[in-house]
């Protein structure tokens, strides 16, 4: 099963929430902080509590790389926990030239065995080609991100009258010959989402920024419904995994993702499959 198929299958079940495992040792419950495998046990409990409701899992490499070899080990073990029919996304924001990019692609897709990755396009298509060569994976290219600094470069106006992010969107759409390209589009950028959604074509959309960053799940879900399309994942990290900081953290995560699914799937019935 390709990564694209995994996403659409979950969307058809009314599941659009991607759980972000940005697990910070300083934020997990106290009883796990002194456990040498505390992060892994935390992730294990979160995945077990949410796997029947999640459309994907996004693992931010920074939170694991910062702990050195022990963190990498926890990352490797965490990836193995998720069910095979749910997409795993390496939030690593890779993008380099030549053999370097080839090695990054092999690392993520062959060693860590992720289904997808986040990529930055600054160095052009050749820097992303080793990832695009994995035609059964999903490659999420940064287009318009959820942070305030996205205005610094992503929204620069070009001579053709378009913004830089719109130019990137067009290029990624052109590269999507194997339906293995997606884009990262911040859920905090609702006006831009409404303006550009008809240009998304067959691209898969990953939307960070709901919850702590201020994005609205209701607004995002309604926008996709109004435009009669699926093929998207809304990432929620802190709002799910840190819903409780006590022994009931997994139960709290379980209840929260159910609540979020009710919001997102309430728009499902009138949406035709888009691919």
mmCIF file of C-alpha atoms in Angstrom:
data_model
loop_
_atom_site.group_PDB
_atom_site.id
_atom_site.type_symbol
_atom_site.label_atom_id
_atom_site.label_comp_id
_atom_site.label_asym_id
_atom_site.label_seq_id
_atom_site.Cartn_x
_atom_site.Cartn_y
_atom_site.Cartn_z
ATOM 1 C CA UNK A 1 0.000 0.000 0.000
ATOM 2 C CA UNK A 2 1.398 3.396 -0.967
ATOM 3 C CA UNK A 3 1.513 6.301 1.453
ATOM 4 C CA UNK A 4 -1.107 8.104 -0.646
ATOM 5 C CA UNK A 5 -3.458 5.138 -0.319
ATOM 6 C CA UNK A 6 -2.986 5.052 3.454
ATOM 7 C CA UNK A 7 -3.980 8.705 3.720
ATOM 8 C CA UNK A 8 -7.071 8.391 1.537
ATOM 9 C CA UNK A 9 -8.202 5.218 3.282
ATOM 10 C CA UNK A 10 -8.152 7.007 6.626
ATOM 11 C CA UNK A 11 -9.845 10.071 5.152
ATOM 12 C CA UNK A 12 -12.618 7.837 3.845
ATOM 13 C CA UNK A 13 -13.093 6.557 7.386
ATOM 14 C CA UNK A 14 -13.565 10.143 8.549
ATOM 15 C CA UNK A 15 -10.088 10.382 10.079
ATOM 16 C CA UNK A 16 -8.049 13.507 9.346
ATOM 17 C CA UNK A 17 -6.029 13.991 12.550
ATOM 18 C CA UNK A 18 -2.272 13.383 12.504
ATOM 19 C CA UNK A 19 -0.804 12.988 15.991
ATOM 20 C CA UNK A 20 2.454 14.884 16.394
ATOM 21 C CA UNK A 21 4.904 13.006 18.586
ATOM 22 C CA UNK A 22 7.067 16.023 19.444
ATOM 23 C CA UNK A 23 7.844 14.380 22.742
ATOM 24 C CA UNK A 24 9.751 16.645 25.121
ATOM 25 C CA UNK A 25 11.303 14.926 28.157
ATOM 26 C CA UNK A 26 10.592 18.084 30.161
ATOM 27 C CA UNK A 27 6.858 17.907 29.476
ATOM 28 C CA UNK A 28 6.024 14.263 30.021
ATOM 29 C CA UNK A 29 4.499 13.170 33.358
ATOM 30 C CA UNK A 30 6.847 13.281 36.342
ATOM 31 C CA UNK A 31 6.768 9.534 36.939
ATOM 32 C CA UNK A 32 8.321 8.960 33.497
ATOM 33 C CA UNK A 33 11.028 11.622 33.582
ATOM 34 C CA UNK A 34 13.532 9.545 35.562
ATOM 35 C CA UNK A 35 12.852 6.399 33.553
ATOM 36 C CA UNK A 36 15.683 5.811 31.024
ATOM 37 C CA UNK A 37 12.989 4.721 28.539
ATOM 38 C CA UNK A 38 10.491 7.366 29.586
ATOM 39 C CA UNK A 39 10.032 8.967 26.159
ATOM 40 C CA UNK A 40 9.497 5.612 24.475
ATOM 41 C CA UNK A 41 7.004 4.487 27.117
ATOM 42 C CA UNK A 42 5.171 7.793 26.766
ATOM 43 C CA UNK A 43 4.990 7.389 22.977
ATOM 44 C CA UNK A 44 3.922 3.774 23.333
ATOM 45 C CA UNK A 45 1.006 4.761 25.556
ATOM 46 C CA UNK A 46 -0.023 7.632 23.259
ATOM 47 C CA UNK A 47 0.015 5.436 20.149
ATOM 48 C CA UNK A 48 -1.908 2.659 21.869
ATOM 49 C CA UNK A 49 -4.527 5.172 23.032
ATOM 50 C CA UNK A 50 -4.936 6.901 19.652
ATOM 51 C CA UNK A 51 -4.217 4.312 16.956
ATOM 52 C CA UNK A 52 -7.886 3.500 16.311
ATOM 53 C CA UNK A 53 -8.623 7.163 15.590
ATOM 54 C CA UNK A 54 -5.453 8.612 14.058
ATOM 55 C CA UNK A 55 -4.936 9.237 10.350
ATOM 56 C CA UNK A 56 -1.182 9.551 10.815
ATOM 57 C CA UNK A 57 1.743 10.074 13.179
ATOM 58 C CA UNK A 58 4.328 12.806 12.676
ATOM 59 C CA UNK A 59 7.603 12.407 14.539
ATOM 60 C CA UNK A 60 9.762 15.515 14.888
ATOM 61 C CA UNK A 61 13.395 14.420 14.620
ATOM 62 C CA UNK A 62 14.716 17.336 16.689
ATOM 63 C CA UNK A 63 13.163 16.030 19.895
ATOM 64 C CA UNK A 64 15.021 12.731 19.490
ATOM 65 C CA UNK A 65 18.296 13.863 17.947
ATOM 66 C CA UNK A 66 18.799 16.245 20.866
ATOM 67 C CA UNK A 67 19.184 13.225 23.164
ATOM 68 C CA UNK A 68 21.935 11.650 21.055
ATOM 69 C CA UNK A 69 22.095 7.906 20.437
ATOM 70 C CA UNK A 70 19.544 7.177 23.168
ATOM 71 C CA UNK A 71 17.058 9.488 21.473
ATOM 72 C CA UNK A 72 17.663 7.923 18.074
ATOM 73 C CA UNK A 73 17.006 4.527 19.615
ATOM 74 C CA UNK A 74 13.703 5.787 21.000
ATOM 75 C CA UNK A 75 12.816 7.182 17.584
ATOM 76 C CA UNK A 76 13.537 3.848 15.900
ATOM 77 C CA UNK A 77 11.463 1.945 18.439
ATOM 78 C CA UNK A 78 8.629 4.458 18.234
ATOM 79 C CA UNK A 79 8.292 4.129 14.436
ATOM 80 C CA UNK A 80 7.860 0.385 14.829
ATOM 81 C CA UNK A 81 4.853 0.850 17.133
ATOM 82 C CA UNK A 82 2.389 2.415 14.722
ATOM 83 C CA UNK A 83 0.022 0.167 12.720
ATOM 84 C CA UNK A 84 1.109 -0.512 9.132
ATOM 85 C CA UNK A 85 -2.031 1.053 7.653
ATOM 86 C CA UNK A 86 -1.343 4.452 9.260
ATOM 87 C CA UNK A 87 1.154 6.822 7.693
ATOM 88 C CA UNK A 88 4.307 7.799 9.597
ATOM 89 C CA UNK A 89 5.822 11.189 8.766
ATOM 90 C CA UNK A 90 9.442 12.097 9.488
ATOM 91 C CA UNK A 91 9.335 15.786 10.363
ATOM 92 C CA UNK A 92 12.969 16.345 9.436
ATOM 93 C CA UNK A 93 12.748 19.155 6.842
ATOM 94 C CA UNK A 94 15.521 17.775 4.678
ATOM 95 C CA UNK A 95 16.720 19.192 1.345
ATOM 96 C CA UNK A 96 20.301 19.177 0.087
ATOM 97 C CA UNK A 97 22.189 18.465 -3.120
ATOM 98 C CA UNK A 98 23.782 15.417 -4.698
ATOM 99 C CA UNK A 99 24.830 12.443 -2.609
ATOM 100 C CA UNK A 100 23.899 14.226 0.607
ATOM 101 C CA UNK A 101 20.209 14.255 -0.285
ATOM 102 C CA UNK A 102 20.445 10.677 -1.510
ATOM 103 C CA UNK A 103 21.810 9.598 1.864
ATOM 104 C CA UNK A 104 19.086 11.529 3.704
ATOM 105 C CA UNK A 105 16.443 9.773 1.600
ATOM 106 C CA UNK A 106 17.935 6.351 2.301
ATOM 107 C CA UNK A 107 18.143 7.171 6.004
ATOM 108 C CA UNK A 108 14.483 8.115 6.325
ATOM 109 C CA UNK A 109 12.939 5.616 3.931
ATOM 110 C CA UNK A 110 15.230 2.601 4.102
ATOM 111 C CA UNK A 111 16.727 2.720 7.597
ATOM 112 C CA UNK A 112 13.986 4.350 9.678
ATOM 113 C CA UNK A 113 11.270 3.057 7.301
ATOM 114 C CA UNK A 114 9.054 6.133 7.403
ATOM 115 C CA UNK A 115 6.169 6.535 4.962
ATOM 116 C CA UNK A 116 6.693 10.266 4.413
ATOM 117 C CA UNK A 117 8.949 13.208 5.146
ATOM 118 C CA UNK A 118 8.862 17.010 5.289
ATOM 119 C CA UNK A 119 11.221 18.765 2.860
ATOM 120 C CA UNK A 120 12.300 22.335 2.159
ATOM 121 C CA UNK A 121 12.605 23.383 -1.509
ATOM 122 C CA UNK A 122 15.101 26.233 -1.241
ATOM 123 C CA UNK A 123 17.824 24.423 -3.215
ATOM 124 C CA UNK A 124 15.544 23.344 -6.042
ATOM 125 C CA UNK A 125 14.158 20.137 -7.489
ATOM 126 C CA UNK A 126 17.491 18.302 -7.739
ATOM 127 C CA UNK A 127 17.824 18.561 -3.954
ATOM 128 C CA UNK A 128 14.490 16.738 -3.567
ATOM 129 C CA UNK A 129 14.767 14.258 -6.430
ATOM 130 C CA UNK A 130 16.247 11.397 -4.326
ATOM 131 C CA UNK A 131 13.094 11.554 -2.177
ATOM 132 C CA UNK A 132 10.766 11.803 -5.192
ATOM 133 C CA UNK A 133 12.385 8.655 -6.582
ATOM 134 C CA UNK A 134 10.651 6.731 -3.792
ATOM 135 C CA UNK A 135 7.354 6.656 -5.659
ATOM 136 C CA UNK A 136 5.406 4.794 -2.956
ATOM 137 C CA UNK A 137 6.243 7.372 -0.277
ATOM 138 C CA UNK A 138 4.826 10.859 0.388
ATOM 139 C CA UNK A 139 7.043 13.929 0.214
ATOM 140 C CA UNK A 140 5.629 17.007 1.953
ATOM 141 C CA UNK A 141 7.317 20.153 0.635
ATOM 142 C CA UNK A 142 7.138 23.348 2.685
ATOM 143 C CA UNK A 143 4.941 25.870 0.885
ATOM 144 C CA UNK A 144 3.402 28.204 3.469
ATOM 145 C CA UNK A 145 4.238 27.479 7.083
ATOM 146 C CA UNK A 146 2.303 28.334 10.232
ATOM 147 C CA UNK A 147 4.959 30.471 11.965
ATOM 148 C CA UNK A 148 5.007 34.301 11.896
ATOM 149 C CA UNK A 149 8.384 34.264 10.138
ATOM 150 C CA UNK A 150 6.742 32.763 7.051
ATOM 151 C CA UNK A 151 6.257 36.390 5.963
ATOM 152 C CA UNK A 152 10.022 36.898 5.710
ATOM 153 C CA UNK A 153 10.502 34.858 2.534
ATOM 154 C CA UNK A 154 7.480 32.702 1.725
ATOM 155 C CA UNK A 155 5.256 35.707 1.045
ATOM 156 C CA UNK A 156 7.706 37.734 -1.010
ATOM 157 C CA UNK A 157 5.999 39.029 -4.144
ATOM 158 C CA UNK A 158 7.612 37.996 -7.427
ATOM 159 C CA UNK A 159 7.755 39.856 -10.731
ATOM 160 C CA UNK A 160 4.926 37.709 -12.085
ATOM 161 C CA UNK A 161 2.648 39.043 -9.332
ATOM 162 C CA UNK A 162 2.534 35.796 -7.397
ATOM 163 C CA UNK A 163 3.981 35.184 -3.984
ATOM 164 C CA UNK A 164 7.013 32.920 -3.638
ATOM 165 C CA UNK A 165 4.952 30.252 -1.846
ATOM 166 C CA UNK A 166 2.512 30.177 -4.787
ATOM 167 C CA UNK A 167 5.392 29.608 -7.172
ATOM 168 C CA UNK A 168 6.590 26.714 -5.023
ATOM 169 C CA UNK A 169 3.047 25.307 -4.957
ATOM 170 C CA UNK A 170 2.913 25.317 -8.752
ATOM 171 C CA UNK A 171 6.288 23.617 -9.037
ATOM 172 C CA UNK A 172 5.451 20.885 -6.546
ATOM 173 C CA UNK A 173 2.192 20.242 -8.371
ATOM 174 C CA UNK A 174 4.170 19.839 -11.611
ATOM 175 C CA UNK A 175 6.516 17.362 -9.906
ATOM 176 C CA UNK A 176 3.627 15.215 -8.663
ATOM 177 C CA UNK A 177 3.619 12.708 -11.503
ATOM 178 C CA UNK A 178 3.494 9.684 -9.212
ATOM 179 C CA UNK A 179 1.040 11.134 -6.658
ATOM 180 C CA UNK A 180 3.850 11.069 -4.104
ATOM 181 C CA UNK A 181 4.112 14.820 -3.545
ATOM 182 C CA UNK A 182 2.378 16.806 -0.866
ATOM 183 C CA UNK A 183 2.703 20.242 0.656
ATOM 184 C CA UNK A 184 2.921 21.707 4.124
ATOM 185 C CA UNK A 185 0.400 24.531 4.445
ATOM 186 C CA UNK A 186 -0.075 26.203 7.803
ATOM 187 C CA UNK A 187 -3.520 25.969 9.355
ATOM 188 C CA UNK A 188 -2.960 29.476 10.722
ATOM 189 C CA UNK A 189 -3.033 30.842 7.159
ATOM 190 C CA UNK A 190 -6.769 30.463 6.591
ATOM 191 C CA UNK A 191 -7.188 33.287 4.073
ATOM 192 C CA UNK A 192 -4.337 31.944 1.961
ATOM 193 C CA UNK A 193 -5.767 28.418 2.254
ATOM 194 C CA UNK A 194 -9.115 29.585 0.906
ATOM 195 C CA UNK A 195 -7.431 31.526 -1.902
ATOM 196 C CA UNK A 196 -5.159 28.699 -3.059
ATOM 197 C CA UNK A 197 -7.027 25.466 -2.351
ATOM 198 C CA UNK A 198 -8.314 25.189 -5.926
ATOM 199 C CA UNK A 199 -4.677 25.078 -7.076
ATOM 200 C CA UNK A 200 -3.779 22.090 -4.898
ATOM 201 C CA UNK A 201 -4.708 19.549 -7.569
ATOM 202 C CA UNK A 202 -3.866 16.003 -6.486
ATOM 203 C CA UNK A 203 -1.356 17.083 -3.848
ATOM 204 C CA UNK A 204 -1.708 15.712 -0.335
ATOM 205 C CA UNK A 205 -1.866 18.482 2.270
ATOM 206 C CA UNK A 206 -0.281 18.437 5.726
ATOM 207 C CA UNK A 207 -1.588 21.228 7.938
ATOM 208 C CA UNK A 208 0.327 22.074 11.127
ATOM 209 C CA UNK A 209 -0.673 24.903 13.436
ATOM 210 C CA UNK A 210 -4.009 23.793 14.905
ATOM 211 C CA UNK A 211 -4.263 24.305 18.651
ATOM 212 C CA UNK A 212 -1.328 25.905 20.427
ATOM 213 C CA UNK A 213 -0.335 27.966 17.364
ATOM 214 C CA UNK A 214 -3.847 29.322 16.893
ATOM 215 C CA UNK A 215 -5.181 27.430 13.864
ATOM 216 C CA UNK A 216 -8.830 26.343 13.899
ATOM 217 C CA UNK A 217 -9.759 22.740 13.083
ATOM 218 C CA UNK A 218 -13.334 23.832 12.388
ATOM 219 C CA UNK A 219 -12.220 26.440 9.845
ATOM 220 C CA UNK A 220 -9.791 24.088 8.118
ATOM 221 C CA UNK A 221 -12.299 21.231 7.895
ATOM 222 C CA UNK A 222 -15.022 23.523 6.585
ATOM 223 C CA UNK A 223 -12.686 24.951 3.945
ATOM 224 C CA UNK A 224 -11.831 21.517 2.592
ATOM 225 C CA UNK A 225 -15.490 20.476 2.724
ATOM 226 C CA UNK A 226 -16.639 23.606 0.905
ATOM 227 C CA UNK A 227 -14.138 22.809 -1.851
ATOM 228 C CA UNK A 228 -15.210 19.162 -1.999
ATOM 229 C CA UNK A 229 -11.869 17.561 -1.360
ATOM 230 C CA UNK A 230 -10.141 15.177 1.011
ATOM 231 C CA UNK A 231 -6.487 14.066 0.871
ATOM 232 C CA UNK A 232 -5.340 16.095 3.855
ATOM 233 C CA UNK A 233 -4.011 15.624 7.387
ATOM 234 C CA UNK A 234 -4.354 18.113 10.226
ATOM 235 C CA UNK A 235 -1.438 17.779 12.615
ATOM 236 C CA UNK A 236 -2.084 18.241 16.324
ATOM 237 C CA UNK A 237 0.813 17.731 18.729
ATOM 238 C CA UNK A 238 0.656 19.439 22.118
ATOM 239 C CA UNK A 239 -3.132 19.559 22.094
ATOM 240 C CA UNK A 240 -3.264 15.753 22.152
ATOM 241 C CA UNK A 241 -0.130 14.360 23.756
ATOM 242 C CA UNK A 242 -0.017 16.883 26.615
ATOM 243 C CA UNK A 243 -3.762 17.071 27.231
ATOM 244 C CA UNK A 244 -2.961 15.764 30.695
ATOM 245 C CA UNK A 245 0.345 15.718 32.547
ATOM 246 C CA UNK A 246 -0.778 13.098 35.037
ATOM 247 C CA UNK A 247 -1.042 9.324 35.037
ATOM 248 C CA UNK A 248 -4.190 9.595 32.893
ATOM 249 C CA UNK A 249 -2.304 11.241 29.990
ATOM 250 C CA UNK A 250 -3.049 8.390 27.566
ATOM 251 C CA UNK A 251 -6.740 8.386 28.432
ATOM 252 C CA UNK A 252 -6.835 12.163 27.979
ATOM 253 C CA UNK A 253 -5.164 11.822 24.561
ATOM 254 C CA UNK A 254 -7.686 9.121 23.643
ATOM 255 C CA UNK A 255 -10.618 11.349 24.530
ATOM 256 C CA UNK A 256 -9.146 14.381 22.790
ATOM 257 C CA UNK A 257 -8.549 12.706 19.444
ATOM 258 C CA UNK A 258 -12.101 11.337 19.498
ATOM 259 C CA UNK A 259 -13.367 14.868 20.088
ATOM 260 C CA UNK A 260 -11.197 16.254 17.283
ATOM 261 C CA UNK A 261 -12.360 13.534 14.887
ATOM 262 C CA UNK A 262 -15.967 14.443 15.598
ATOM 263 C CA UNK A 263 -15.211 17.989 14.519
ATOM 264 C CA UNK A 264 -13.310 17.075 11.361
ATOM 265 C CA UNK A 265 -15.529 14.170 10.271
ATOM 266 C CA UNK A 266 -18.694 16.214 10.737
ATOM 267 C CA UNK A 267 -17.856 17.689 7.326
ATOM 268 C CA UNK A 268 -17.077 14.334 5.711
ATOM 269 C CA UNK A 269 -20.327 13.163 4.146
ATOM 270 C CA UNK A 270 -20.590 15.844 1.467
ATOM 271 C CA UNK A 271 -16.960 15.556 0.330
ATOM 272 C CA UNK A 272 -16.075 13.552 -2.786
ATOM 273 C CA UNK A 273 -12.804 11.669 -2.867
ATOM 274 C CA UNK A 274 -10.105 13.818 -4.445
ATOM 275 C CA UNK A 275 -7.128 12.194 -6.119
#
